[in-house]
Coordinates of C-alpha atoms in Angstrom, one line a residue:
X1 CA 99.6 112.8 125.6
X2 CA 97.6 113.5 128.7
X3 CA 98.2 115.6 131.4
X4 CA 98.1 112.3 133.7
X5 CA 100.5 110.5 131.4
X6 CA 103.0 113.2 131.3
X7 CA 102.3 113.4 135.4
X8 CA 103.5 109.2 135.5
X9 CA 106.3 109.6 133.3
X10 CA 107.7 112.9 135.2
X11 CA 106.8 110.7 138.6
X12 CA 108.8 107.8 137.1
X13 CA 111.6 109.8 136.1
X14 CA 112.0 110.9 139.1
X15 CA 111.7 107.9 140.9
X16 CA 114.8 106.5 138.4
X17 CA 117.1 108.9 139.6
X18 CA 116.6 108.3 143.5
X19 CA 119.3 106.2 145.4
X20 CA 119.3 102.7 145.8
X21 CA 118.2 102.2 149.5
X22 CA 121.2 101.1 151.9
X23 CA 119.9 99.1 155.0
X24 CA 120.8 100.1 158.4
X25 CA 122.0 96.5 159.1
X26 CA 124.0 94.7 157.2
X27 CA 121.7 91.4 155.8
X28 CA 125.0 89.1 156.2
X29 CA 124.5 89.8 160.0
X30 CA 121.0 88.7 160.1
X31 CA 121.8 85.0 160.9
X32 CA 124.0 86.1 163.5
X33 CA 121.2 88.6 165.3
X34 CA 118.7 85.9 164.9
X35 CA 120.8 82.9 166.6
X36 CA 121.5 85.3 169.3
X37 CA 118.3 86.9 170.0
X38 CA 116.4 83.1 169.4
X39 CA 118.9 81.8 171.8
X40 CA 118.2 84.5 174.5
X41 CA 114.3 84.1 174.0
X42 CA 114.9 80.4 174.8
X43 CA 117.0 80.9 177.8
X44 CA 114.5 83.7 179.1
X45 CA 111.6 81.3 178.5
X46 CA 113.8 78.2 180.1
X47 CA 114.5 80.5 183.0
X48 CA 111.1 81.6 183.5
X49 CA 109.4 78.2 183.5
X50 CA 112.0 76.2 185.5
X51 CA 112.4 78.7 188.5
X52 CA 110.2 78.4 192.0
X53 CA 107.1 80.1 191.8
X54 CA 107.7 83.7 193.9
X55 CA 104.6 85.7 194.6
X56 CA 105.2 89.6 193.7
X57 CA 108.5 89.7 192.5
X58 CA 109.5 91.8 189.8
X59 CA 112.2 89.3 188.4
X60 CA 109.2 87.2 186.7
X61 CA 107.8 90.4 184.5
X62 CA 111.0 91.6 183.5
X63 CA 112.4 88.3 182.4
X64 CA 109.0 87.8 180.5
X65 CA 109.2 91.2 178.7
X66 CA 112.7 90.5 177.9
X67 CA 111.9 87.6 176.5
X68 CA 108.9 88.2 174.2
X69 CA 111.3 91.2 172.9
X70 CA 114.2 88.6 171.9
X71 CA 112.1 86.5 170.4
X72 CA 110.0 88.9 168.3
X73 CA 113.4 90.1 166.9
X74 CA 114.8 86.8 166.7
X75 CA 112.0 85.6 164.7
X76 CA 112.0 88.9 161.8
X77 CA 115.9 88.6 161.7
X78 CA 115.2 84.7 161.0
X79 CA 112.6 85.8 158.3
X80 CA 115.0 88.5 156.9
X81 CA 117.8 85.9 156.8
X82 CA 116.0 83.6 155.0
X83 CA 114.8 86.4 152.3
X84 CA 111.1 86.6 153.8
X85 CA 111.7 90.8 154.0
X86 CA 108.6 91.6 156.5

């Protein structure tokens, strides 16, 4: 045996005896985060188009970034929910 083949099975022996990988949320909640944070996104985005046009407010910026944050969650929840594991 080689000193490289010895090296792989010593690597994958190793690997064998490491835990199985818990995740930090729970993938039975994933529908739930990605209904609420999709819905948010929508209102945010809803909220943000409808309202008057005010020059220089900071309301507009905020409601954007909290937006665009919902929905990039919402959308890798969805993925994760669906068994797409990004």
């Amino acid at each position: 045996m080689s000193a490289l083949q010895q090296l792989y099975e010593t690597v994958q022996k190793d690997f064998m005896r490491l835990p199985v990988k818990v995740p930090t949320i729970s993938p039975d909640a994933m529908p739930v985060i990605a209904t609420v944070s999709l819905g948010l996104a929508f209102f945010l985005a809803f909220y943000f188009t409808t309202l008057p046009k005010q020059g220089g407010t900071i309301k507009e910026p905020i409601s954007a970034i909290l937006g665009s944050t919902f929905a990039g969650i919402g959308v890798v929840a969805l993925f994760n929910a669906v068994g797409v594991y990004v």
